[in-house]
PDB file of C-alpha atoms and ligand atoms in Angstrom:
ATOM      1  CA  MET A  12     -12.807  28.599  -2.054  1.00  0.00           C
ATOM      2  CA  SER A  13     -12.589  24.684  -3.115  1.00  0.00           C
ATOM      3  CA  ASP A  14     -15.515  24.649  -0.801  1.00  0.00           C
ATOM      4  CA  THR A  15     -17.348  27.199  -2.434  1.00  0.00           C
ATOM      5  CA  LYS A  16     -17.163  25.437  -5.440  1.00  0.00           C
ATOM      6  CA  GLY A  17     -18.036  21.992  -4.501  1.00  0.00           C
ATOM      7  CA  GLN A  18     -21.345  24.008  -3.433  1.00  0.00           C
ATOM      8  CA  ILE A  19     -21.653  25.135  -6.575  1.00  0.00           C
ATOM      9  CA  LEU A  20     -21.509  22.145  -7.884  1.00  0.00           C
ATOM     10  CA  HIS A  21     -23.878  20.297  -5.387  1.00  0.00           C
ATOM     11  CA  LEU A  22     -26.102  23.009  -6.407  1.00  0.00           C
ATOM     12  CA  LEU A  23     -26.225  22.554  -9.858  1.00  0.00           C
ATOM     13  CA  ARG A  24     -26.198  18.682  -9.339  1.00  0.00           C
ATOM     14  CA  THR A  25     -29.303  18.685  -7.122  1.00  0.00           C
ATOM     15  CA  GLU A  26     -30.486  20.195  -8.799  1.00  0.00           C
ATOM     16  CA  GLY A  27     -30.342  19.081 -12.299  1.00  0.00           C
ATOM     17  CA  ASP A  28     -31.217  21.884 -14.291  1.00  0.00           C
ATOM     18  CA  THR A  29     -30.236  25.750 -14.107  1.00  0.00           C
ATOM     19  CA  VAL A  30     -29.957  26.864 -11.166  1.00  0.00           C
ATOM     20  CA  SER A  31     -29.974  31.675 -10.333  1.00  0.00           C
ATOM     21  CA  GLY A  32     -27.419  33.553  -9.798  1.00  0.00           C
ATOM     22  CA  LYS A  33     -29.439  34.988  -7.017  1.00  0.00           C
ATOM     23  CA  ILE A  34     -30.436  31.900  -5.245  1.00  0.00           C
ATOM     24  CA  LEU A  35     -27.078  30.579  -6.035  1.00  0.00           C
ATOM     25  CA  SER A  36     -25.061  33.645  -4.014  1.00  0.00           C
ATOM     26  CA  THR A  37     -27.848  33.683  -1.326  1.00  0.00           C
ATOM     27  CA  ALA A  38     -27.215  29.814  -0.269  1.00  0.00           C
ATOM     28  CA  LEU A  39     -23.265  30.621  -0.055  1.00  0.00           C
ATOM     29  CA  GLY A  40     -23.196  33.996   1.090  1.00  0.00           C
ATOM     30  CA  LEU A  41     -21.912  35.198  -1.201  1.00  0.00           C
ATOM     31  CA  SER A  42     -21.842  37.890  -4.060  1.00  0.00           C
ATOM     32  CA  ARG A  43     -22.729  37.554  -7.512  1.00  0.00           C
ATOM     33  CA  THR A  44     -20.088  38.345  -8.692  1.00  0.00           C
ATOM     34  CA  ALA A  45     -17.844  35.836  -6.427  1.00  0.00           C
ATOM     35  CA  ILE A  46     -20.330  33.596  -7.712  1.00  0.00           C
ATOM     36  CA  TRP A  47     -19.740  34.178 -11.632  1.00  0.00           C
ATOM     37  CA  LYS A  48     -15.489  34.527 -10.594  1.00  0.00           C
ATOM     38  CA  GLN A  49     -16.208  30.890  -8.968  1.00  0.00           C
ATOM     39  CA  VAL A  50     -18.052  29.500 -12.129  1.00  0.00           C
ATOM     40  CA  ARG A  51     -15.599  30.856 -14.272  1.00  0.00           C
ATOM     41  CA  LYS A  52     -12.581  28.524 -12.666  1.00  0.00           C
ATOM     42  CA  LEU A  53     -14.490  25.287 -12.788  1.00  0.00           C
ATOM     43  CA  GLN A  54     -15.367  25.647 -16.736  1.00  0.00           C
ATOM     44  CA  GLU A  55     -11.316  26.483 -16.765  1.00  0.00           C
ATOM     45  CA  LEU A  56     -10.940  23.483 -14.984  1.00  0.00           C
ATOM     46  CA  GLY A  57     -12.976  21.751 -17.756  1.00  0.00           C
ATOM     47  CA  TYR A  58     -16.714  21.394 -16.218  1.00  0.00           C
ATOM     48  CA  ALA A  59     -19.987  22.180 -18.654  1.00  0.00           C
ATOM     49  CA  ILE A  60     -21.662  24.831 -16.887  1.00  0.00           C
ATOM     50  CA  GLU A  61     -24.554  27.090 -19.464  1.00  0.00           C
ATOM     51  CA  ALA A  62     -24.241  30.504 -17.650  1.00  0.00           C
ATOM     52  CA  SER A  63     -27.244  32.352 -19.403  1.00  0.00           C
ATOM     53  CA  ALA A  64     -30.383  35.773 -18.119  1.00  0.00           C
ATOM     54  CA  LYS A  65     -31.447  32.809 -15.745  1.00  0.00           C
ATOM     55  CA  GLY A  66     -28.637  31.563 -14.314  1.00  0.00           C
ATOM     56  CA  TYR A  67     -25.927  28.468 -14.411  1.00  0.00           C
ATOM     57  CA  ARG A  68     -26.255  24.884 -15.810  1.00  0.00           C
ATOM     58  CA  LEU A  69     -24.617  21.751 -15.731  1.00  0.00           C
ATOM     59  CA  ASP A  70     -24.021  20.119 -18.167  1.00  0.00           C
ATOM     60  CA  GLY A  71     -20.846  17.541 -17.713  1.00  0.00           C
ATOM     61  CA  SER A  72     -18.389  17.305 -16.051  1.00  0.00           C
ATOM     62  CA  PRO A  73     -14.600  16.800 -16.454  1.00  0.00           C
ATOM     63  CA  ASP A  74     -12.784  12.750 -14.327  1.00  0.00           C
ATOM     64  CA  THR A  75     -10.299  15.146 -12.752  1.00  0.00           C
ATOM     65  CA  PRO A  76     -10.158  14.187  -9.200  1.00  0.00           C
ATOM     66  CA  LEU A  77     -10.510  17.423  -8.256  1.00  0.00           C
ATOM     67  CA  PRO A  78     -11.081  17.933  -3.803  1.00  0.00           C
ATOM     68  CA  TRP A  79     -14.423  18.847  -4.375  1.00  0.00           C
ATOM     69  CA  GLU A  80     -15.198  15.810  -5.680  1.00  0.00           C
ATOM     70  CA  PHE A  81     -14.483  13.830  -2.536  1.00  0.00           C
ATOM     71  CA  ARG A  82     -17.027  14.816  -0.364  1.00  0.00           C
ATOM     72  CA  GLY A  83     -15.730  15.167   3.301  1.00  0.00           C
ATOM     73  CA  ARG A  84     -12.686  14.407   2.176  1.00  0.00           C
ATOM     74  CA  GLU A  85     -11.960  17.948   1.044  1.00  0.00           C
ATOM     75  CA  GLU A  86      -9.692  19.338   3.258  1.00  0.00           C
ATOM     76  CA  THR A  87      -7.022  15.416   2.682  1.00  0.00           C
ATOM     77  CA  VAL A  88      -7.092  14.975  -1.549  1.00  0.00           C
ATOM     78  CA  HIS A  89      -3.908  16.872  -2.715  1.00  0.00           C
ATOM     79  CA  TYR A  90      -4.515  16.580  -6.422  1.00  0.00           C
ATOM     80  CA  PHE A  91      -1.961  17.789  -9.057  1.00  0.00           C
ATOM     81  CA  PRO A  92      -2.304  17.634 -12.713  1.00  0.00           C
ATOM     82  CA  GLU A  93       1.585  16.778 -12.917  1.00  0.00           C
ATOM     83  CA  VAL A  94       3.827  15.773  -9.698  1.00  0.00           C
ATOM     84  CA  SER A  95       7.415  14.164 -10.093  1.00  0.00           C
ATOM     85  CA  SER A  96       5.466  11.311  -8.309  1.00  0.00           C
ATOM     86  CA  THR A  97       2.660  10.952  -6.109  1.00  0.00           C
ATOM     87  CA  MET A  98       5.185   9.522  -3.599  1.00  0.00           C
ATOM     88  CA  ASP A  99       7.633  12.374  -3.186  1.00  0.00           C
ATOM     89  CA  ILE A 100       4.648  14.759  -1.911  1.00  0.00           C
ATOM     90  CA  ALA A 101       3.203  11.892  -0.053  1.00  0.00           C
ATOM     91  CA  ARG A 102       6.363  11.220   1.602  1.00  0.00           C
ATOM     92  CA  LYS A 103       6.819  14.999   3.291  1.00  0.00           C
ATOM     93  CA  LEU A 104       3.488  15.137   3.816  1.00  0.00           C
ATOM     94  CA  ALA A 105       3.392  12.585   5.750  1.00  0.00           C
ATOM     95  CA  ARG A 106       6.375  13.763   7.972  1.00  0.00           C
ATOM     96  CA  ASP A 107       4.706  17.147   8.234  1.00  0.00           C
ATOM     97  CA  GLY A 108       2.059  14.846  10.617  1.00  0.00           C
ATOM     98  CA  CYS A 109      -0.888  15.220   7.780  1.00  0.00           C
ATOM     99  CA  PRO A 110      -4.343  13.068   9.306  1.00  0.00           C
ATOM    100  CA  PRO A 111      -4.547   9.739   7.832  1.00  0.00           C
ATOM    101  CA  PHE A 112      -5.498   8.931   4.349  1.00  0.00           C
ATOM    102  CA  SER A 113      -4.538  12.421   2.255  1.00  0.00           C
ATOM    103  CA  VAL A 114      -4.117  11.671  -0.910  1.00  0.00           C
ATOM    104  CA  VAL A 115      -1.763  12.838  -3.446  1.00  0.00           C
ATOM    105  CA  VAL A 116      -3.265  12.736  -7.030  1.00  0.00           C
ATOM    106  CA  ALA A 117      -1.950  13.692 -10.703  1.00  0.00           C
ATOM    107  CA  ASP A 118      -2.756  13.241 -14.201  1.00  0.00           C
ATOM    108  CA  ARG A 119       0.140  12.665 -14.987  1.00  0.00           C
ATOM    109  CA  GLN A 120       3.992  12.138 -13.247  1.00  0.00           C
ATOM    110  CA  THR A 121       7.217  12.894 -14.854  1.00  0.00           C
ATOM    111  CA  LYS A 122       8.320  10.118 -12.081  1.00  0.00           C
ATOM    112  CA  GLY A 123       6.468   7.890 -11.600  1.00  0.00           C
ATOM    113  CA  ARG A 124       8.451   5.012  -9.904  1.00  0.00           C
ATOM    114  CA  GLY A 125       7.879   1.038  -9.527  1.00  0.00           C
ATOM    115  CA  ARG A 126       8.602  -1.367  -7.149  1.00  0.00           C
ATOM    116  CA  LEU A 127      12.350  -2.570  -7.877  1.00  0.00           C
ATOM    117  CA  GLN A 128      14.204   0.957  -8.619  1.00  0.00           C
ATOM    118  CA  ARG A 129      11.914   0.681 -12.102  1.00  0.00           C
ATOM    119  CA  SER A 130       9.987   3.454 -13.992  1.00  0.00           C
ATOM    120  CA  TRP A 131       6.309   3.606 -13.966  1.00  0.00           C
ATOM    121  CA  HIS A 132       5.172   5.100 -17.218  1.00  0.00           C
ATOM    122  CA  SER A 133       2.564   7.856 -16.186  1.00  0.00           C
ATOM    123  CA  GLU A 134       0.516   8.408 -19.054  1.00  0.00           C
ATOM    124  CA  PRO A 135      -2.998  11.114 -19.232  1.00  0.00           C
ATOM    125  CA  GLY A 136      -5.903   8.807 -18.609  1.00  0.00           C
ATOM    126  CA  GLY A 137      -4.931   6.676 -15.066  1.00  0.00           C
ATOM    127  CA  LEU A 138      -5.451   7.421 -12.013  1.00  0.00           C
ATOM    128  CA  TYR A 139      -1.703   7.657  -9.990  1.00  0.00           C
ATOM    129  CA  PHE A 140      -1.928   8.614  -5.885  1.00  0.00           C
ATOM    130  CA  THR A 141      -0.540   8.042  -3.324  1.00  0.00           C
ATOM    131  CA  VAL A 142      -2.216   7.737   0.269  1.00  0.00           C
ATOM    132  CA  VAL A 143      -0.924   7.996   3.853  1.00  0.00           C
ATOM    133  CA  LEU A 144      -1.815   5.410   6.431  1.00  0.00           C
ATOM    134  CA  ARG A 145      -0.623   5.498   9.754  1.00  0.00           C
ATOM    135  CA  PRO A 146      -2.428   2.337  10.845  1.00  0.00           C
ATOM    136  CA  SER A 147      -2.367   0.954  15.322  1.00  0.00           C
ATOM    137  CA  LEU A 148       0.356  -1.632  14.160  1.00  0.00           C
ATOM    138  CA  PRO A 149       3.772  -2.648  15.307  1.00  0.00           C
ATOM    139  CA  PRO A 150       5.990  -2.224  12.791  1.00  0.00           C
ATOM    140  CA  LEU A 151       6.313  -5.969  12.142  1.00  0.00           C
ATOM    141  CA  LEU A 152       3.406  -6.287  10.764  1.00  0.00           C
ATOM    142  CA  SER A 153       3.958  -3.555   8.246  1.00  0.00           C
ATOM    143  CA  PRO A 154       3.296  -5.873   5.522  1.00  0.00           C
ATOM    144  CA  ARG A 155      -0.529  -6.304   6.037  1.00  0.00           C
ATOM    145  CA  VAL A 156      -1.329  -2.994   5.657  1.00  0.00           C
ATOM    146  CA  SER A 157      -0.071  -2.760   1.964  1.00  0.00           C
ATOM    147  CA  PHE A 158      -1.394  -6.993   1.142  1.00  0.00           C
ATOM    148  CA  CYS A 159      -5.073  -5.292   3.023  1.00  0.00           C
ATOM    149  CA  ALA A 160      -4.448  -2.451   0.161  1.00  0.00           C
ATOM    150  CA  ALA A 161      -4.149  -4.581  -2.651  1.00  0.00           C
ATOM    151  CA  LEU A 162      -7.298  -6.853  -2.069  1.00  0.00           C
ATOM    152  CA  VAL A 163      -9.200  -3.796  -0.901  1.00  0.00           C
ATOM    153  CA  LEU A 164      -8.478  -3.005  -4.624  1.00  0.00           C
ATOM    154  CA  ALA A 165      -9.348  -5.700  -6.684  1.00  0.00           C
ATOM    155  CA  LEU A 166     -12.746  -7.035  -3.984  1.00  0.00           C
ATOM    156  CA  THR A 167     -13.540  -2.710  -4.892  1.00  0.00           C
ATOM    157  CA  LEU A 168     -12.534  -4.029  -8.661  1.00  0.00           C
ATOM    158  CA  LYS A 169     -14.743  -6.134  -8.289  1.00  0.00           C
ATOM    159  CA  ARG A 170     -18.297  -4.367  -6.910  1.00  0.00           C
ATOM    160  CA  LEU A 171     -17.611  -1.765  -8.982  1.00  0.00           C
ATOM    161  CA  TYR A 172     -16.502  -3.124 -12.337  1.00  0.00           C
ATOM    162  CA  ASP A 173     -17.659  -7.054 -12.205  1.00  0.00           C
ATOM    163  CA  VAL A 174     -14.542  -7.640 -13.817  1.00  0.00           C
ATOM    164  CA  ALA A 175     -11.866 -11.109 -12.372  1.00  0.00           C
ATOM    165  CA  ALA A 176      -9.177  -8.730  -9.975  1.00  0.00           C
ATOM    166  CA  ALA A 177      -7.079 -11.162  -8.535  1.00  0.00           C
ATOM    167  CA  VAL A 178      -3.683 -10.214  -6.731  1.00  0.00           C
ATOM    168  CA  LYS A 179      -0.365 -12.268  -7.964  1.00  0.00           C
ATOM    169  CA  TRP A 180       1.926 -11.787  -5.350  1.00  0.00           C
ATOM    170  CA  PRO A 181       2.952  -9.546  -3.930  1.00  0.00           C
ATOM    171  CA  ASN A 182       1.339  -6.371  -4.179  1.00  0.00           C
ATOM    172  CA  ASP A 183      -0.204  -6.820  -7.969  1.00  0.00           C
ATOM    173  CA  ILE A 184      -3.637  -7.221  -9.285  1.00  0.00           C
ATOM    174  CA  LEU A 185      -4.313  -9.404 -12.358  1.00  0.00           C
ATOM    175  CA  VAL A 186      -7.183  -9.941 -15.239  1.00  0.00           C
ATOM    176  CA  LYS A 187      -6.639 -13.179 -17.273  1.00  0.00           C
ATOM    177  CA  GLU A 188      -2.870 -12.467 -16.387  1.00  0.00           C
ATOM    178  CA  ARG A 189      -2.710  -9.258 -17.355  1.00  0.00           C
ATOM    179  CA  LYS A 190      -1.200  -6.093 -14.747  1.00  0.00           C
ATOM    180  CA  LEU A 191      -4.383  -3.827 -14.170  1.00  0.00           C
ATOM    181  CA  ALA A 192      -2.497  -2.474 -11.649  1.00  0.00           C
ATOM    182  CA  GLY A 193       0.668  -1.926  -9.218  1.00  0.00           C
ATOM    183  CA  MET A 194       1.583  -1.448  -6.066  1.00  0.00           C
ATOM    184  CA  LEU A 195       4.546   0.113  -4.056  1.00  0.00           C
ATOM    185  CA  SER A 196       4.398   0.717  -0.326  1.00  0.00           C
ATOM    186  CA  GLU A 197       7.292   3.128   1.610  1.00  0.00           C
ATOM    187  CA  MET A 198       7.076   2.374   5.125  1.00  0.00           C
ATOM    188  CA  GLU A 199       8.335   4.752   7.871  1.00  0.00           C
ATOM    189  CA  ALA A 200       8.914   3.385  12.124  1.00  0.00           C
ATOM    190  CA  GLU A 201      10.413   3.954  15.205  1.00  0.00           C
ATOM    191  CA  THR A 202      11.119   0.702  17.184  1.00  0.00           C
ATOM    192  CA  ASP A 203       7.454   0.309  18.123  1.00  0.00           C
ATOM    193  CA  ARG A 204       4.995   2.278  16.076  1.00  0.00           C
ATOM    194  CA  ILE A 205       4.222   2.457  12.854  1.00  0.00           C
ATOM    195  CA  ALA A 206       5.346   6.373  11.850  1.00  0.00           C
ATOM    196  CA  TYR A 207       3.111   5.623   8.292  1.00  0.00           C
ATOM    197  CA  VAL A 208       2.913   3.785   5.331  1.00  0.00           C
ATOM    198  CA  ASN A 209       2.462   5.389   1.918  1.00  0.00           C
ATOM    199  CA  VAL A 210       0.783   3.426  -0.130  1.00  0.00           C
ATOM    200  CA  GLY A 211       1.640   3.889  -3.683  1.00  0.00           C
ATOM    201  CA  ILE A 212      -0.616   2.761  -6.781  1.00  0.00           C
ATOM    202  CA  GLY A 213      -0.444   2.720 -10.273  1.00  0.00           C
ATOM    203  CA  LEU A 214      -4.031   1.792 -11.503  1.00  0.00           C
ATOM    204  CA  ASN A 215      -4.637   1.716 -16.177  1.00  0.00           C
ATOM    205  CA  VAL A 216      -7.926   3.234 -16.235  1.00  0.00           C
ATOM    206  CA  ASN A 217      -8.017   4.636 -19.439  1.00  0.00           C
ATOM    207  CA  ASN A 218      -5.132   5.648 -19.871  1.00  0.00           C
ATOM    208  CA  ASP A 219      -2.682   3.842 -22.855  1.00  0.00           C
ATOM    209  CA  PRO A 220      -0.426   1.278 -21.256  1.00  0.00           C
ATOM    210  CA  SER A 221       1.706   0.041 -24.255  1.00  0.00           C
ATOM    211  CA  GLY A 222       4.460   1.469 -22.966  1.00  0.00           C
ATOM    212  CA  ALA A 223       4.605  -0.143 -19.384  1.00  0.00           C
ATOM    213  CA  ALA A 224       6.732  -2.743 -19.614  1.00  0.00           C
ATOM    214  CA  ALA A 225       5.330  -5.336 -18.633  1.00  0.00           C
ATOM    215  CA  VAL A 226       1.624  -7.372 -20.405  1.00  0.00           C
ATOM    216  CA  ALA A 227      -1.024  -4.515 -18.939  1.00  0.00           C
ATOM    217  CA  THR A 228      -4.270  -3.613 -19.500  1.00  0.00           C
ATOM    218  CA  THR A 229      -6.883  -0.912 -18.895  1.00  0.00           C
ATOM    219  CA  LEU A 230     -10.140  -0.980 -17.163  1.00  0.00           C
ATOM    220  CA  LYS A 231     -11.529   0.175 -20.141  1.00  0.00           C
ATOM    221  CA  GLU A 232      -9.581  -2.342 -22.823  1.00  0.00           C
ATOM    222  CA  ILE A 233     -11.567  -5.355 -20.202  1.00  0.00           C
ATOM    223  CA  LEU A 234     -14.939  -2.813 -19.920  1.00  0.00           C
ATOM    224  CA  GLY A 235     -14.878  -1.579 -23.749  1.00  0.00           C
ATOM    225  CA  ARG A 236     -15.868   1.924 -22.263  1.00  0.00           C
ATOM    226  CA  PRO A 237     -14.155   4.612 -20.002  1.00  0.00           C
ATOM    227  CA  ALA A 238     -13.532   4.083 -16.261  1.00  0.00           C
ATOM    228  CA  SER A 239     -14.687   7.519 -13.741  1.00  0.00           C
ATOM    229  CA  ARG A 240     -10.856   7.917 -12.398  1.00  0.00           C
ATOM    230  CA  ILE A 241     -13.347   9.751  -9.806  1.00  0.00           C
ATOM    231  CA  ARG A 242     -15.538   6.716  -8.386  1.00  0.00           C
ATOM    232  CA  LEU A 243     -12.859   4.093  -8.471  1.00  0.00           C
ATOM    233  CA  LEU A 244     -10.791   6.589  -5.861  1.00  0.00           C
ATOM    234  CA  GLN A 245     -14.195   7.336  -3.720  1.00  0.00           C
ATOM    235  CA  ALA A 246     -14.560   3.348  -2.984  1.00  0.00           C
ATOM    236  CA  TYR A 247     -11.883   2.475  -3.078  1.00  0.00           C
ATOM    237  CA  LEU A 248     -11.071   5.415   0.146  1.00  0.00           C
ATOM    238  CA  GLU A 249     -13.587   4.875   1.741  1.00  0.00           C
ATOM    239  CA  ALA A 250     -13.288   0.986   1.656  1.00  0.00           C
ATOM    240  CA  LEU A 251     -10.209   1.116   2.705  1.00  0.00           C
ATOM    241  CA  GLU A 252     -11.087   2.922   5.352  1.00  0.00           C
ATOM    242  CA  ALA A 253     -12.950   0.850   6.909  1.00  0.00           C
ATOM    243  CA  ARG A 254     -11.351  -2.439   6.305  1.00  0.00           C
ATOM    244  CA  LEU A 255      -7.650  -0.694   8.130  1.00  0.00           C
ATOM    245  CA  ALA A 256     -10.054  -0.761  10.913  1.00  0.00           C
ATOM    246  CA  THR A 257     -10.204  -4.066  11.911  1.00  0.00           C
ATOM    247  CA  ILE A 258      -6.452  -4.337  10.605  1.00  0.00           C
ATOM    248  CA  GLU A 259      -5.439  -5.591  14.226  1.00  0.00           C
ATOM    249  CA  GLU A 260      -7.168  -8.361  14.330  1.00  0.00           C
ATOM    250  CA  ALA A 261      -8.553  -9.752  10.962  1.00  0.00           C
ATOM    251  CA  ASP A 262      -6.529 -11.988   9.494  1.00  0.00           C
ATOM    252  CA  ILE A 263      -6.250  -9.959   6.171  1.00  0.00           C
ATOM    253  CA  ILE A 264      -3.537 -12.328   4.679  1.00  0.00           C
ATOM    254  CA  ALA A 265      -5.921 -14.980   5.012  1.00  0.00           C
ATOM    255  CA  GLU A 266      -8.265 -13.204   3.044  1.00  0.00           C
ATOM    256  CA  TRP A 267      -5.862 -11.874   0.747  1.00  0.00           C
ATOM    257  CA  LYS A 268      -4.782 -15.945  -0.226  1.00  0.00           C
ATOM    258  CA  THR A 269      -8.354 -16.833  -1.601  1.00  0.00           C
ATOM    259  CA  HIS A 270      -7.968 -14.030  -3.918  1.00  0.00           C
ATOM    260  CA  SER A 271      -4.486 -14.934  -4.691  1.00  0.00           C
ATOM    261  CA  VAL A 272      -2.888 -15.806  -8.728  1.00  0.00           C
ATOM    262  CA  THR A 273       0.148 -16.924  -7.732  1.00  0.00           C
ATOM    263  CA  LEU A 274      -0.713 -19.533  -5.015  1.00  0.00           C
ATOM    264  CA  GLY A 275       0.097 -22.488  -5.984  1.00  0.00           C
ATOM    265  CA  ARG A 276       1.372 -22.041  -9.428  1.00  0.00           C
ATOM    266  CA  ARG A 277       5.013 -22.547 -10.346  1.00  0.00           C
ATOM    267  CA  VAL A 278       7.410 -19.132 -10.620  1.00  0.00           C
ATOM    268  CA  GLU A 279       9.947 -17.039 -10.657  1.00  0.00           C
ATOM    269  CA  ILE A 280      12.070 -14.762  -7.806  1.00  0.00           C
ATOM    270  CA  VAL A 281      13.819 -12.539  -9.592  1.00  0.00           C
ATOM    271  CA  THR A 282      15.698 -10.108  -7.262  1.00  0.00           C
ATOM    272  CA  GLU A 283      19.328  -8.629  -7.499  1.00  0.00           C
ATOM    273  CA  ARG A 284      21.218 -11.530  -6.034  1.00  0.00           C
ATOM    274  CA  GLU A 285      19.433 -14.126  -7.528  1.00  0.00           C
ATOM    275  CA  THR A 286      16.589 -16.213  -9.562  1.00  0.00           C
ATOM    276  CA  VAL A 287      14.865 -19.273  -7.200  1.00  0.00           C
ATOM    277  CA  ALA A 288      12.290 -21.741  -9.507  1.00  0.00           C
ATOM    278  CA  GLY A 289      10.054 -23.194  -7.838  1.00  0.00           C
ATOM    279  CA  THR A 290       6.097 -23.675  -7.123  1.00  0.00           C
ATOM    280  CA  ALA A 291       4.619 -20.805  -4.537  1.00  0.00           C
ATOM    281  CA  VAL A 292       2.883 -22.911  -1.797  1.00  0.00           C
ATOM    282  CA  ASP A 293       2.384 -20.210   0.958  1.00  0.00           C
ATOM    283  CA  VAL A 294       2.451 -17.138   2.163  1.00  0.00           C
ATOM    284  CA  ASP A 295       2.806 -15.910   6.685  1.00  0.00           C
ATOM    285  CA  GLU A 296       2.076 -14.200   8.072  1.00  0.00           C
ATOM    286  CA  HIS A 297       4.477 -11.795   7.169  1.00  0.00           C
ATOM    287  CA  GLY A 298       4.181 -11.288   3.811  1.00  0.00           C
ATOM    288  CA  SER A 299       6.588 -13.801   2.158  1.00  0.00           C
ATOM    289  CA  LEU A 300       6.126 -16.064  -0.164  1.00  0.00           C
ATOM    290  CA  ILE A 301       7.096 -19.356   0.381  1.00  0.00           C
ATOM    291  CA  LEU A 302       8.567 -21.366  -2.038  1.00  0.00           C
ATOM    292  CA  GLN A 303       8.921 -25.689  -2.564  1.00  0.00           C
ATOM    293  CA  LEU A 304      11.696 -26.353  -4.400  1.00  0.00           C
ATOM    294  CA  ALA A 305      12.776 -29.029  -7.149  1.00  0.00           C
ATOM    295  CA  ASP A 306      14.085 -31.267  -4.821  1.00  0.00           C
ATOM    296  CA  GLY A 307      10.692 -30.719  -1.915  1.00  0.00           C
ATOM    297  CA  SER A 308      12.414 -28.141  -0.002  1.00  0.00           C
ATOM    298  CA  ARG A 309      10.553 -24.955   1.447  1.00  0.00           C
ATOM    299  CA  ARG A 310      12.356 -21.911   0.493  1.00  0.00           C
ATOM    300  CA  THR A 311      10.940 -18.711   2.288  1.00  0.00           C
ATOM    301  CA  VAL A 312      11.370 -15.492  -0.658  1.00  0.00           C
ATOM    302  CA  ILE A 313      10.731 -11.832   1.298  1.00  0.00           C
ATOM    303  CA  TYR A 314      10.870  -9.228  -2.224  1.00  0.00           C
ATOM    304  CA  GLY A 315      11.547  -9.895  -5.054  1.00  0.00           C
ATOM    305  CA  ASP A 316       9.744  -9.627  -9.053  1.00  0.00           C
ATOM    306  CA  CYS A 317       7.287 -12.794  -8.921  1.00  0.00           C
ATOM    307  CA  PHE A 318       6.890 -13.885 -12.806  1.00  0.00           C
ATOM    308  CA  HIS A 319       4.418 -16.357 -12.598  1.00  0.00           C
ATOM    309  CA  LEU A 320       5.190 -19.883 -15.142  1.00  0.00           C
TER     310      LEU A 320
HETATM  311  C1  BTN B 419       4.978  -1.307  -9.895  1.00  0.00           C
HETATM  312  O1  BTN B 419       3.651  -2.659 -10.232  1.00  0.00           O
HETATM  313  O2  BTN B 419       5.853  -1.701  -9.474  1.00  0.00           O
HETATM  314  C2  BTN B 419       4.403  -0.275  -8.545  1.00  0.00           C
HETATM  315  C3  BTN B 419       4.001   0.114  -9.392  1.00  0.00           C
HETATM  316  C4  BTN B 419       3.738   1.911  -8.321  1.00  0.00           C
HETATM  317  C5  BTN B 419       2.888   2.845  -9.495  1.00  0.00           C
HETATM  318  C6  BTN B 419       2.867   4.109  -8.098  1.00  0.00           C
HETATM  319  S1  BTN B 419       1.699   5.318  -8.937  1.00  0.00           S
HETATM  320  C7  BTN B 419       1.092   6.265  -8.126  1.00  0.00           C
HETATM  321  C8  BTN B 419       2.780   6.072  -7.436  1.00  0.00           C
HETATM  322  N1  BTN B 419       3.492   7.188  -7.615  1.00  0.00           N
HETATM  323  C9  BTN B 419       4.698   6.146  -7.765  1.00  0.00           C
HETATM  324  O3  BTN B 419       5.448   7.060  -8.477  1.00  0.00           O
HETATM  325  N2  BTN B 419       4.361   4.859  -8.241  1.00  0.00           N
HETATM  326  C10 BTN B 419       2.967   4.809  -7.433  1.00  0.00           C
END
């Protein structure tokens, strides 16, 4: 029935004016009562559909990432008004064998997770999703996937909205030093093959990020108007799918570096065990950050919180 809703919306959008119940019922091969029931459900979901004696007219759509808004992905987009964390649901889907590029997206998360065991504030208006990826890479090269996901997000934001999005090590997206998006990855692998890499993204779109600990910004604040979460997610998934098709041969990390705001900076890396300060001079093929310390020696950092000094 999700398909029926998509088809009704498609016809109403294509027409742009009132479409009679008869035309809809013939086009979809359903009774007029069945069409009416689907229209009622769409109205309940926030679609402004004007119903009159002449038929139905679509006056507005909610910016809710419902599966039928993603043409060609209706079966693989799993939308929830509220979840604990999209990571939890995506993990179950991945373990149960869902196809690659399955997406779990929610309006709110009650237990949104950030990196390093932090929580991620997930107020309505933000875009919170996890995408299940199944790259054909050896597990050792899995960091390439999250670098690719971050790079593609920055490029998508630039392309759609012309914003100066940059990547911060390891996988944040910053605009003018303020955090627009964060990313969390989770992987399961056998010795020689990745079973899945789940990439979870929290993107501040139209939400109020004031509850977040880091200095955050939103797309709405940057653009001075609300942005469409549907458009963003659709464009991101298309771009990510295209990029991952060449992940084996492409030098993603080299390209990531050209969009990085971390390299060349003085940084402090904080882990549970220690704090190291130095100049970020490079990122190696595994995605580790290479620091030049005050004594001239070099140190490779695999993970940690990175603060630009
Ligand atoms: C970070 O910067 O610390 C990473 C934040 C990742 C947040 C996203 S929101 C969607 C997905 N579900 C979660 O619980 N976390 C990630």
